[in-house]
């Protein structure tokens, strides 16, 4: 019996990118115009192993091209799209080029400075988004109850919201899904989700960008509080008019810093507050209030642990204004939608418990 032929040595990188094509007839004949690697015999026939490096574009998954095209269209660049999808610029460019070749239409104009949609690309974009949405929904439908998610999510949120609320949500989400990895970027400025490669953002209020998808995950009410020591020294205000003689720590992130609005039986009242300190950080204003430096106005979700501990005392509770919604925002095409939906559920539970 002749000794078995040694198996061809295959590099590890090739093992993950090799395609098997079942063939008939004599060995060595071309298949789809590609170079044939050694024949592999199995019980149900024999196969030709095709090096994916020779088939990098021909054999790509159509869905990869659609995902990449949508990401480029939404972000305006291959660099941002590649970051969003976790691939290289070169691969992103090849995916879109292959998709265009397959469709027989140019979808994107490319220059050294910018990328924009052609007329065909603009017409095809809604259909591409619908295809991605359908696949994301199908992936979510196959998720078994209790089965942890895997992969990554890139999240943007405000600095104080991230420190005091979202970070704890991330920890709870990872405990339920240990195979996940979260990248959280905190900034109080407006964040371009597409350009930044973000899957989602958590924000208080209604975003100016109406193209974003919004999931309402909770709400927050602005409260006014101070330390027991400050109130013992300066007195407890019983009506917004009593604030005239009080000091405040001003949050510059507010729409109208130092202008505190109230609802009274007589109608809306706005008080102009003064203080020795104004800062663009709600977390710092709370710390200064804890130290007895004055009154602070902040979302109740930020003040909740201090009010519960008694280190801060709420005042003027009967005059608070309307609640502000808290939203989880995603792009029109929500890649990893089943994962962002799962994160939203954890965030909703955490906010309800505050």
mmCIF file of C-alpha atoms in Angstrom:
data_model
loop_
_atom_site.group_PDB
_atom_site.id
_atom_site.type_symbol
_atom_site.label_atom_id
_atom_site.label_comp_id
_atom_site.label_asym_id
_atom_site.label_seq_id
_atom_site.Cartn_x
_atom_site.Cartn_y
_atom_site.Cartn_z
ATOM 1 C CA UNK A 1 0.000 0.000 0.000
ATOM 2 C CA UNK A 2 1.474 3.293 -1.080
ATOM 3 C CA UNK A 3 2.114 5.765 1.725
ATOM 4 C CA UNK A 4 -0.348 8.604 1.946
ATOM 5 C CA UNK A 5 0.745 11.794 0.301
ATOM 6 C CA UNK A 6 1.733 14.448 2.824
ATOM 7 C CA UNK A 7 -0.866 17.129 3.357
ATOM 8 C CA UNK A 8 0.022 20.439 1.783
ATOM 9 C CA UNK A 9 1.402 22.893 4.285
ATOM 10 C CA UNK A 10 -1.011 25.771 4.731
ATOM 11 C CA UNK A 11 -0.238 28.952 6.587
ATOM 12 C CA UNK A 12 -2.583 29.824 9.445
ATOM 13 C CA UNK A 13 -3.773 32.955 7.682
ATOM 14 C CA UNK A 14 -4.823 30.837 4.690
ATOM 15 C CA UNK A 15 -6.749 28.314 6.770
ATOM 16 C CA UNK A 16 -9.333 30.939 7.629
ATOM 17 C CA UNK A 17 -9.719 32.134 4.041
ATOM 18 C CA UNK A 18 -9.866 28.954 1.975
ATOM 19 C CA UNK A 19 -12.927 27.976 -0.074
ATOM 20 C CA UNK A 20 -13.812 24.381 -0.983
ATOM 21 C CA UNK A 21 -15.587 23.820 -4.297
ATOM 22 C CA UNK A 22 -17.090 20.406 -5.057
ATOM 23 C CA UNK A 23 -16.048 19.362 -8.548
ATOM 24 C CA UNK A 24 -16.335 16.466 -10.976
ATOM 25 C CA UNK A 25 -14.154 15.334 -13.845
ATOM 26 C CA UNK A 26 -10.421 15.296 -13.951
ATOM 27 C CA UNK A 27 -8.384 17.142 -11.396
ATOM 28 C CA UNK A 28 -6.612 20.313 -12.354
ATOM 29 C CA UNK A 29 -9.358 21.828 -14.466
ATOM 30 C CA UNK A 30 -10.071 25.503 -13.730
ATOM 31 C CA UNK A 31 -13.056 26.379 -11.597
ATOM 32 C CA UNK A 32 -14.466 29.880 -12.126
ATOM 33 C CA UNK A 33 -11.178 30.906 -13.673
ATOM 34 C CA UNK A 34 -9.252 30.554 -10.418
ATOM 35 C CA UNK A 35 -6.083 28.687 -9.657
ATOM 36 C CA UNK A 36 -6.677 25.217 -8.218
ATOM 37 C CA UNK A 37 -4.927 24.092 -5.050
ATOM 38 C CA UNK A 38 -4.438 20.346 -4.269
ATOM 39 C CA UNK A 39 -7.509 18.106 -4.460
ATOM 40 C CA UNK A 40 -9.217 17.060 -1.198
ATOM 41 C CA UNK A 41 -11.120 13.755 -1.171
ATOM 42 C CA UNK A 42 -14.180 13.236 1.045
ATOM 43 C CA UNK A 43 -16.947 10.625 1.364
ATOM 44 C CA UNK A 44 -19.379 12.696 -0.662
ATOM 45 C CA UNK A 45 -16.996 13.573 -3.474
ATOM 46 C CA UNK A 46 -13.818 15.469 -4.046
ATOM 47 C CA UNK A 47 -13.178 19.144 -3.678
ATOM 48 C CA UNK A 48 -10.758 21.666 -5.011
ATOM 49 C CA UNK A 49 -9.404 24.039 -2.397
ATOM 50 C CA UNK A 50 -9.267 27.557 -3.783
ATOM 51 C CA UNK A 51 -6.968 30.114 -2.242
ATOM 52 C CA UNK A 52 -9.141 33.036 -1.182
ATOM 53 C CA UNK A 53 -6.284 35.403 -1.978
ATOM 54 C CA UNK A 54 -7.000 34.602 -5.632
ATOM 55 C CA UNK A 55 -10.703 35.065 -5.014
ATOM 56 C CA UNK A 56 -10.712 38.012 -2.641
ATOM 57 C CA UNK A 57 -13.282 39.974 -4.621
ATOM 58 C CA UNK A 58 -15.103 37.285 -6.625
ATOM 59 C CA UNK A 59 -15.955 35.224 -3.553
ATOM 60 C CA UNK A 60 -16.835 38.005 -1.120
ATOM 61 C CA UNK A 61 -20.150 37.946 0.670
ATOM 62 C CA UNK A 62 -22.596 40.353 -0.932
ATOM 63 C CA UNK A 63 -23.638 41.484 2.538
ATOM 64 C CA UNK A 64 -20.120 42.742 3.293
ATOM 65 C CA UNK A 65 -20.339 45.014 0.280
ATOM 66 C CA UNK A 66 -23.768 46.299 1.263
ATOM 67 C CA UNK A 67 -22.688 46.968 4.867
ATOM 68 C CA UNK A 68 -19.601 48.827 3.710
ATOM 69 C CA UNK A 69 -21.464 50.879 1.107
ATOM 70 C CA UNK A 70 -24.037 52.000 3.692
ATOM 71 C CA UNK A 71 -21.321 52.844 6.234
ATOM 72 C CA UNK A 72 -19.415 54.932 3.657
ATOM 73 C CA UNK A 73 -22.608 56.684 2.540
ATOM 74 C CA UNK A 74 -23.520 57.599 6.133
ATOM 75 C CA UNK A 75 -20.048 58.609 7.309
ATOM 76 C CA UNK A 76 -18.811 60.274 4.123
ATOM 77 C CA UNK A 77 -15.449 58.516 4.102
ATOM 78 C CA UNK A 78 -13.883 55.088 3.773
ATOM 79 C CA UNK A 79 -11.760 55.764 6.864
ATOM 80 C CA UNK A 80 -14.759 56.352 9.139
ATOM 81 C CA UNK A 81 -16.662 53.456 7.571
ATOM 82 C CA UNK A 82 -13.734 51.097 8.102
ATOM 83 C CA UNK A 83 -13.446 52.157 11.759
ATOM 84 C CA UNK A 84 -17.170 51.610 12.229
ATOM 85 C CA UNK A 85 -17.016 48.105 10.753
ATOM 86 C CA UNK A 86 -13.669 47.084 12.242
ATOM 87 C CA UNK A 87 -11.921 46.543 8.892
ATOM 88 C CA UNK A 88 -9.102 48.269 7.010
ATOM 89 C CA UNK A 89 -9.540 51.053 4.474
ATOM 90 C CA UNK A 90 -8.192 48.772 1.760
ATOM 91 C CA UNK A 91 -10.724 46.048 2.493
ATOM 92 C CA UNK A 92 -13.566 48.589 2.659
ATOM 93 C CA UNK A 93 -12.587 49.969 -0.748
ATOM 94 C CA UNK A 94 -12.425 46.482 -2.264
ATOM 95 C CA UNK A 95 -15.806 45.521 -0.826
ATOM 96 C CA UNK A 96 -17.505 48.542 -2.388
ATOM 97 C CA UNK A 97 -15.683 48.128 -5.703
ATOM 98 C CA UNK A 98 -16.779 44.489 -5.847
ATOM 99 C CA UNK A 99 -20.353 45.446 -5.037
ATOM 100 C CA UNK A 100 -20.374 48.048 -7.802
ATOM 101 C CA UNK A 101 -18.983 45.503 -10.255
ATOM 102 C CA UNK A 102 -21.613 42.983 -9.241
ATOM 103 C CA UNK A 103 -24.448 45.516 -9.604
ATOM 104 C CA UNK A 104 -23.051 47.021 -12.778
ATOM 105 C CA UNK A 105 -23.447 50.560 -11.426
ATOM 106 C CA UNK A 106 -21.152 53.121 -9.808
ATOM 107 C CA UNK A 107 -22.530 53.936 -6.365
ATOM 108 C CA UNK A 108 -19.942 56.409 -5.069
ATOM 109 C CA UNK A 109 -17.939 59.302 -6.463
ATOM 110 C CA UNK A 110 -14.394 59.150 -5.109
ATOM 111 C CA UNK A 111 -11.927 62.024 -4.960
ATOM 112 C CA UNK A 112 -8.792 62.515 -2.899
ATOM 113 C CA UNK A 113 -10.766 64.727 -0.491
ATOM 114 C CA UNK A 114 -14.294 63.368 -0.345
ATOM 115 C CA UNK A 115 -16.697 60.550 -1.131
ATOM 116 C CA UNK A 116 -20.271 61.204 -2.252
ATOM 117 C CA UNK A 117 -23.220 59.272 -3.624
ATOM 118 C CA UNK A 118 -23.905 59.018 -7.334
ATOM 119 C CA UNK A 119 -27.517 59.204 -8.495
ATOM 120 C CA UNK A 120 -27.572 55.402 -8.635
ATOM 121 C CA UNK A 121 -26.064 55.229 -5.156
ATOM 122 C CA UNK A 122 -28.682 57.594 -3.739
ATOM 123 C CA UNK A 123 -31.491 55.538 -5.283
ATOM 124 C CA UNK A 124 -30.025 52.264 -4.035
ATOM 125 C CA UNK A 125 -29.185 53.410 -0.477
ATOM 126 C CA UNK A 126 -32.717 52.905 0.994
ATOM 127 C CA UNK A 127 -32.787 49.349 -0.354
ATOM 128 C CA UNK A 128 -29.323 48.662 1.067
ATOM 129 C CA UNK A 129 -30.429 49.956 4.471
ATOM 130 C CA UNK A 130 -33.524 47.749 4.340
ATOM 131 C CA UNK A 131 -31.327 44.730 3.606
ATOM 132 C CA UNK A 132 -29.096 45.474 6.603
ATOM 133 C CA UNK A 133 -32.125 45.982 8.850
ATOM 134 C CA UNK A 134 -33.553 42.624 7.764
ATOM 135 C CA UNK A 135 -30.302 40.812 8.514
ATOM 136 C CA UNK A 136 -29.953 42.499 11.911
ATOM 137 C CA UNK A 137 -33.527 41.517 12.785
ATOM 138 C CA UNK A 138 -32.847 37.939 11.706
ATOM 139 C CA UNK A 139 -29.742 37.767 13.900
ATOM 140 C CA UNK A 140 -31.741 39.018 16.872
ATOM 141 C CA UNK A 141 -34.471 36.443 16.242
ATOM 142 C CA UNK A 142 -31.930 33.619 16.496
ATOM 143 C CA UNK A 143 -30.645 34.785 19.871
ATOM 144 C CA UNK A 144 -31.449 32.104 22.439
ATOM 145 C CA UNK A 145 -32.870 33.248 25.804
ATOM 146 C CA UNK A 146 -30.019 33.551 28.292
ATOM 147 C CA UNK A 147 -27.391 33.288 25.558
ATOM 148 C CA UNK A 148 -24.785 36.029 25.910
ATOM 149 C CA UNK A 149 -23.923 38.335 23.033
ATOM 150 C CA UNK A 150 -20.439 38.567 21.557
ATOM 151 C CA UNK A 151 -18.612 41.278 19.641
ATOM 152 C CA UNK A 152 -18.158 44.978 20.299
ATOM 153 C CA UNK A 153 -20.149 48.177 20.649
ATOM 154 C CA UNK A 154 -18.808 51.720 20.423
ATOM 155 C CA UNK A 155 -20.752 54.171 22.577
ATOM 156 C CA UNK A 156 -20.780 57.968 22.936
ATOM 157 C CA UNK A 157 -22.289 59.843 25.878
ATOM 158 C CA UNK A 158 -22.002 63.022 27.914
ATOM 159 C CA UNK A 159 -19.208 63.163 30.477
ATOM 160 C CA UNK A 160 -21.249 63.299 33.696
ATOM 161 C CA UNK A 161 -23.953 61.017 32.309
ATOM 162 C CA UNK A 162 -21.233 58.531 31.437
ATOM 163 C CA UNK A 163 -19.476 58.739 34.792
ATOM 164 C CA UNK A 164 -22.568 58.585 37.005
ATOM 165 C CA UNK A 165 -25.021 56.432 35.022
ATOM 166 C CA UNK A 166 -23.794 54.834 31.801
ATOM 167 C CA UNK A 167 -20.579 53.338 33.206
ATOM 168 C CA UNK A 168 -22.628 51.306 35.683
ATOM 169 C CA UNK A 169 -24.914 50.229 32.847
ATOM 170 C CA UNK A 170 -21.924 49.053 30.831
ATOM 171 C CA UNK A 171 -20.725 47.005 33.790
ATOM 172 C CA UNK A 172 -24.157 45.360 34.175
ATOM 173 C CA UNK A 173 -24.378 44.699 30.426
ATOM 174 C CA UNK A 174 -20.945 43.059 30.368
ATOM 175 C CA UNK A 175 -21.876 40.890 33.355
ATOM 176 C CA UNK A 176 -24.786 39.531 31.295
ATOM 177 C CA UNK A 177 -22.720 39.343 28.097
ATOM 178 C CA UNK A 178 -19.093 38.525 28.990
ATOM 179 C CA UNK A 179 -18.255 37.994 25.318
ATOM 180 C CA UNK A 180 -18.928 41.657 24.525
ATOM 181 C CA UNK A 181 -16.444 44.536 24.461
ATOM 182 C CA UNK A 182 -17.583 48.145 24.970
ATOM 183 C CA UNK A 183 -15.720 51.273 23.870
ATOM 184 C CA UNK A 184 -17.213 54.296 25.663
ATOM 185 C CA UNK A 185 -16.171 57.807 24.601
ATOM 186 C CA UNK A 186 -17.406 60.667 26.799
ATOM 187 C CA UNK A 187 -17.840 64.202 25.502
ATOM 188 C CA UNK A 188 -20.255 67.029 26.263
ATOM 189 C CA UNK A 189 -20.072 68.301 22.681
ATOM 190 C CA UNK A 190 -22.175 67.115 19.773
ATOM 191 C CA UNK A 191 -20.942 63.769 18.462
ATOM 192 C CA UNK A 192 -21.145 62.706 14.814
ATOM 193 C CA UNK A 193 -21.981 59.018 15.195
ATOM 194 C CA UNK A 194 -21.127 58.078 11.623
ATOM 195 C CA UNK A 195 -17.840 59.982 11.408
ATOM 196 C CA UNK A 196 -16.779 58.700 14.833
ATOM 197 C CA UNK A 197 -17.591 55.081 14.051
ATOM 198 C CA UNK A 198 -20.130 54.888 16.900
ATOM 199 C CA UNK A 199 -22.889 52.300 17.142
ATOM 200 C CA UNK A 200 -24.952 54.365 19.574
ATOM 201 C CA UNK A 201 -25.071 57.372 21.878
ATOM 202 C CA UNK A 202 -26.905 58.124 25.120
ATOM 203 C CA UNK A 203 -28.159 61.693 25.485
ATOM 204 C CA UNK A 204 -30.537 63.705 27.659
ATOM 205 C CA UNK A 205 -33.096 65.631 25.610
ATOM 206 C CA UNK A 206 -34.104 65.500 21.963
ATOM 207 C CA UNK A 207 -31.226 65.575 19.448
ATOM 208 C CA UNK A 208 -31.068 68.218 16.741
ATOM 209 C CA UNK A 209 -30.265 65.554 14.120
ATOM 210 C CA UNK A 210 -33.702 64.242 13.156
ATOM 211 C CA UNK A 211 -32.197 61.489 10.982
ATOM 212 C CA UNK A 212 -31.092 59.512 14.043
ATOM 213 C CA UNK A 213 -33.172 56.665 15.410
ATOM 214 C CA UNK A 214 -34.303 57.274 18.989
ATOM 215 C CA UNK A 215 -35.212 54.774 21.692
ATOM 216 C CA UNK A 216 -36.590 56.464 24.802
ATOM 217 C CA UNK A 217 -34.979 54.670 27.737
ATOM 218 C CA UNK A 218 -36.031 56.934 30.607
ATOM 219 C CA UNK A 219 -36.450 60.499 31.771
ATOM 220 C CA UNK A 220 -34.940 62.885 34.244
ATOM 221 C CA UNK A 221 -36.203 65.933 36.144
ATOM 222 C CA UNK A 222 -33.947 68.834 37.177
ATOM 223 C CA UNK A 223 -33.760 69.104 40.971
ATOM 224 C CA UNK A 224 -32.268 71.696 43.300
ATOM 225 C CA UNK A 225 -30.310 70.584 46.340
ATOM 226 C CA UNK A 226 -27.721 71.706 48.863
ATOM 227 C CA UNK A 227 -25.783 70.258 51.758
ATOM 228 C CA UNK A 228 -27.362 70.263 55.244
ATOM 229 C CA UNK A 229 -24.546 72.555 56.402
ATOM 230 C CA UNK A 230 -25.262 75.156 53.703
ATOM 231 C CA UNK A 231 -29.009 75.136 54.409
ATOM 232 C CA UNK A 232 -28.375 75.502 58.149
ATOM 233 C CA UNK A 233 -26.233 78.545 57.416
ATOM 234 C CA UNK A 234 -28.218 80.216 54.594
ATOM 235 C CA UNK A 235 -31.739 79.004 55.299
ATOM 236 C CA UNK A 236 -34.126 76.763 53.361
ATOM 237 C CA UNK A 237 -35.827 78.474 50.390
ATOM 238 C CA UNK A 238 -39.572 77.782 50.349
ATOM 239 C CA UNK A 239 -40.414 79.618 47.115
ATOM 240 C CA UNK A 240 -38.343 80.406 44.002
ATOM 241 C CA UNK A 241 -38.415 84.076 45.031
ATOM 242 C CA UNK A 242 -36.413 83.126 48.142
ATOM 243 C CA UNK A 243 -33.426 82.250 45.938
ATOM 244 C CA UNK A 244 -32.530 85.927 45.587
ATOM 245 C CA UNK A 245 -30.276 85.763 48.628
ATOM 246 C CA UNK A 246 -28.691 82.388 47.912
ATOM 247 C CA UNK A 247 -25.435 81.310 46.304
ATOM 248 C CA UNK A 248 -25.386 78.716 43.535
ATOM 249 C CA UNK A 249 -22.825 76.599 41.745
ATOM 250 C CA UNK A 250 -23.586 77.104 38.039
ATOM 251 C CA UNK A 251 -23.370 74.379 35.390
ATOM 252 C CA UNK A 252 -22.250 75.954 32.111
ATOM 253 C CA UNK A 253 -23.574 72.961 30.165
ATOM 254 C CA UNK A 254 -27.141 74.142 30.748
ATOM 255 C CA UNK A 255 -28.981 75.804 27.878
ATOM 256 C CA UNK A 256 -29.254 79.015 29.915
ATOM 257 C CA UNK A 257 -26.556 78.831 32.618
ATOM 258 C CA UNK A 258 -27.627 80.426 35.881
ATOM 259 C CA UNK A 259 -31.200 81.008 34.698
ATOM 260 C CA UNK A 260 -33.288 78.599 36.775
ATOM 261 C CA UNK A 261 -36.879 78.164 35.592
ATOM 262 C CA UNK A 262 -39.762 77.081 37.842
ATOM 263 C CA UNK A 263 -43.469 76.341 37.562
ATOM 264 C CA UNK A 264 -45.482 78.161 40.239
ATOM 265 C CA UNK A 265 -49.240 78.619 40.835
ATOM 266 C CA UNK A 266 -48.763 82.172 39.585
ATOM 267 C CA UNK A 267 -47.110 80.971 36.372
ATOM 268 C CA UNK A 268 -43.559 80.366 35.129
ATOM 269 C CA UNK A 269 -40.797 82.076 37.106
ATOM 270 C CA UNK A 270 -37.124 82.397 36.168
ATOM 271 C CA UNK A 271 -34.489 83.300 38.754
ATOM 272 C CA UNK A 272 -31.044 84.618 37.825
ATOM 273 C CA UNK A 273 -28.578 82.819 40.094
ATOM 274 C CA UNK A 274 -25.122 84.019 41.085
ATOM 275 C CA UNK A 275 -22.220 82.278 42.706
ATOM 276 C CA UNK A 276 -18.469 82.214 42.989
ATOM 277 C CA UNK A 277 -18.115 79.223 40.659
ATOM 278 C CA UNK A 278 -19.397 78.290 37.208
ATOM 279 C CA UNK A 279 -18.066 75.176 35.487
ATOM 280 C CA UNK A 280 -18.960 73.006 32.502
ATOM 281 C CA UNK A 281 -19.280 69.846 34.581
ATOM 282 C CA UNK A 282 -22.352 68.713 36.480
ATOM 283 C CA UNK A 283 -20.185 66.315 38.480
ATOM 284 C CA UNK A 284 -18.047 69.188 39.792
ATOM 285 C CA UNK A 285 -21.081 71.323 40.672
ATOM 286 C CA UNK A 286 -22.425 68.410 42.721
ATOM 287 C CA UNK A 287 -19.095 67.958 44.514
ATOM 288 C CA UNK A 288 -19.004 71.658 45.373
ATOM 289 C CA UNK A 289 -22.566 71.505 46.690
ATOM 290 C CA UNK A 290 -21.559 68.524 48.837
ATOM 291 C CA UNK A 291 -18.771 70.700 50.255
ATOM 292 C CA UNK A 292 -21.316 73.357 51.246
ATOM 293 C CA UNK A 293 -20.497 75.917 48.552
ATOM 294 C CA UNK A 294 -24.101 76.601 47.544
ATOM 295 C CA UNK A 295 -27.196 75.305 45.795
ATOM 296 C CA UNK A 296 -26.906 73.085 42.764
ATOM 297 C CA UNK A 297 -29.368 72.260 40.015
ATOM 298 C CA UNK A 298 -28.798 68.928 38.297
ATOM 299 C CA UNK A 299 -30.730 65.993 36.822
ATOM 300 C CA UNK A 300 -32.288 63.821 39.516
ATOM 301 C CA UNK A 301 -30.449 60.762 38.180
ATOM 302 C CA UNK A 302 -27.176 62.497 39.132
ATOM 303 C CA UNK A 303 -28.390 63.596 42.579
ATOM 304 C CA UNK A 304 -30.215 60.374 43.542
ATOM 305 C CA UNK A 305 -27.431 58.643 45.547
ATOM 306 C CA UNK A 306 -26.625 61.824 47.490
ATOM 307 C CA UNK A 307 -30.280 62.523 48.277
ATOM 308 C CA UNK A 308 -30.722 58.927 49.427
ATOM 309 C CA UNK A 309 -27.642 59.187 51.665
ATOM 310 C CA UNK A 310 -28.727 62.531 53.128
ATOM 311 C CA UNK A 311 -25.520 64.282 52.084
ATOM 312 C CA UNK A 312 -27.669 66.565 49.920
ATOM 313 C CA UNK A 313 -31.188 67.798 50.676
ATOM 314 C CA UNK A 314 -33.680 68.704 47.962
ATOM 315 C CA UNK A 315 -35.413 72.091 48.088
ATOM 316 C CA UNK A 316 -38.266 73.606 46.077
ATOM 317 C CA UNK A 317 -39.499 70.142 45.066
ATOM 318 C CA UNK A 318 -42.998 71.510 44.355
ATOM 319 C CA UNK A 319 -41.738 73.902 41.703
ATOM 320 C CA UNK A 320 -39.673 71.689 39.410
ATOM 321 C CA UNK A 321 -40.058 71.978 35.663
ATOM 322 C CA UNK A 322 -40.967 69.287 33.130
ATOM 323 C CA UNK A 323 -39.081 66.027 32.730
ATOM 324 C CA UNK A 324 -36.478 65.623 29.988
ATOM 325 C CA UNK A 325 -36.352 62.374 27.985
ATOM 326 C CA UNK A 326 -33.251 60.201 27.899
ATOM 327 C CA UNK A 327 -32.630 58.607 24.516
ATOM 328 C CA UNK A 328 -30.410 55.925 23.087
ATOM 329 C CA UNK A 329 -29.529 57.116 19.587
ATOM 330 C CA UNK A 330 -28.423 55.062 16.595
ATOM 331 C CA UNK A 331 -27.844 55.824 12.937
ATOM 332 C CA UNK A 332 -30.588 55.184 10.361
ATOM 333 C CA UNK A 333 -28.880 51.888 9.616
ATOM 334 C CA UNK A 334 -28.147 50.383 13.011
ATOM 335 C CA UNK A 335 -25.379 47.849 12.533
ATOM 336 C CA UNK A 336 -25.430 45.407 15.455
ATOM 337 C CA UNK A 337 -29.027 46.482 16.116
ATOM 338 C CA UNK A 338 -29.854 43.433 18.258
ATOM 339 C CA UNK A 339 -26.901 44.353 20.489
ATOM 340 C CA UNK A 340 -27.879 48.005 20.837
ATOM 341 C CA UNK A 341 -31.431 46.906 21.646
ATOM 342 C CA UNK A 342 -30.094 44.601 24.371
ATOM 343 C CA UNK A 343 -27.987 47.439 25.789
ATOM 344 C CA UNK A 344 -31.031 49.736 25.757
ATOM 345 C CA UNK A 345 -32.951 47.200 27.854
ATOM 346 C CA UNK A 346 -30.210 47.171 30.515
ATOM 347 C CA UNK A 347 -30.017 50.979 30.512
ATOM 348 C CA UNK A 348 -33.801 51.246 30.833
ATOM 349 C CA UNK A 349 -33.747 48.976 33.907
ATOM 350 C CA UNK A 350 -30.936 50.952 35.527
ATOM 351 C CA UNK A 351 -32.619 54.318 34.997
ATOM 352 C CA UNK A 352 -35.905 53.004 36.388
ATOM 353 C CA UNK A 353 -34.091 51.920 39.556
ATOM 354 C CA UNK A 354 -32.584 55.358 40.242
#
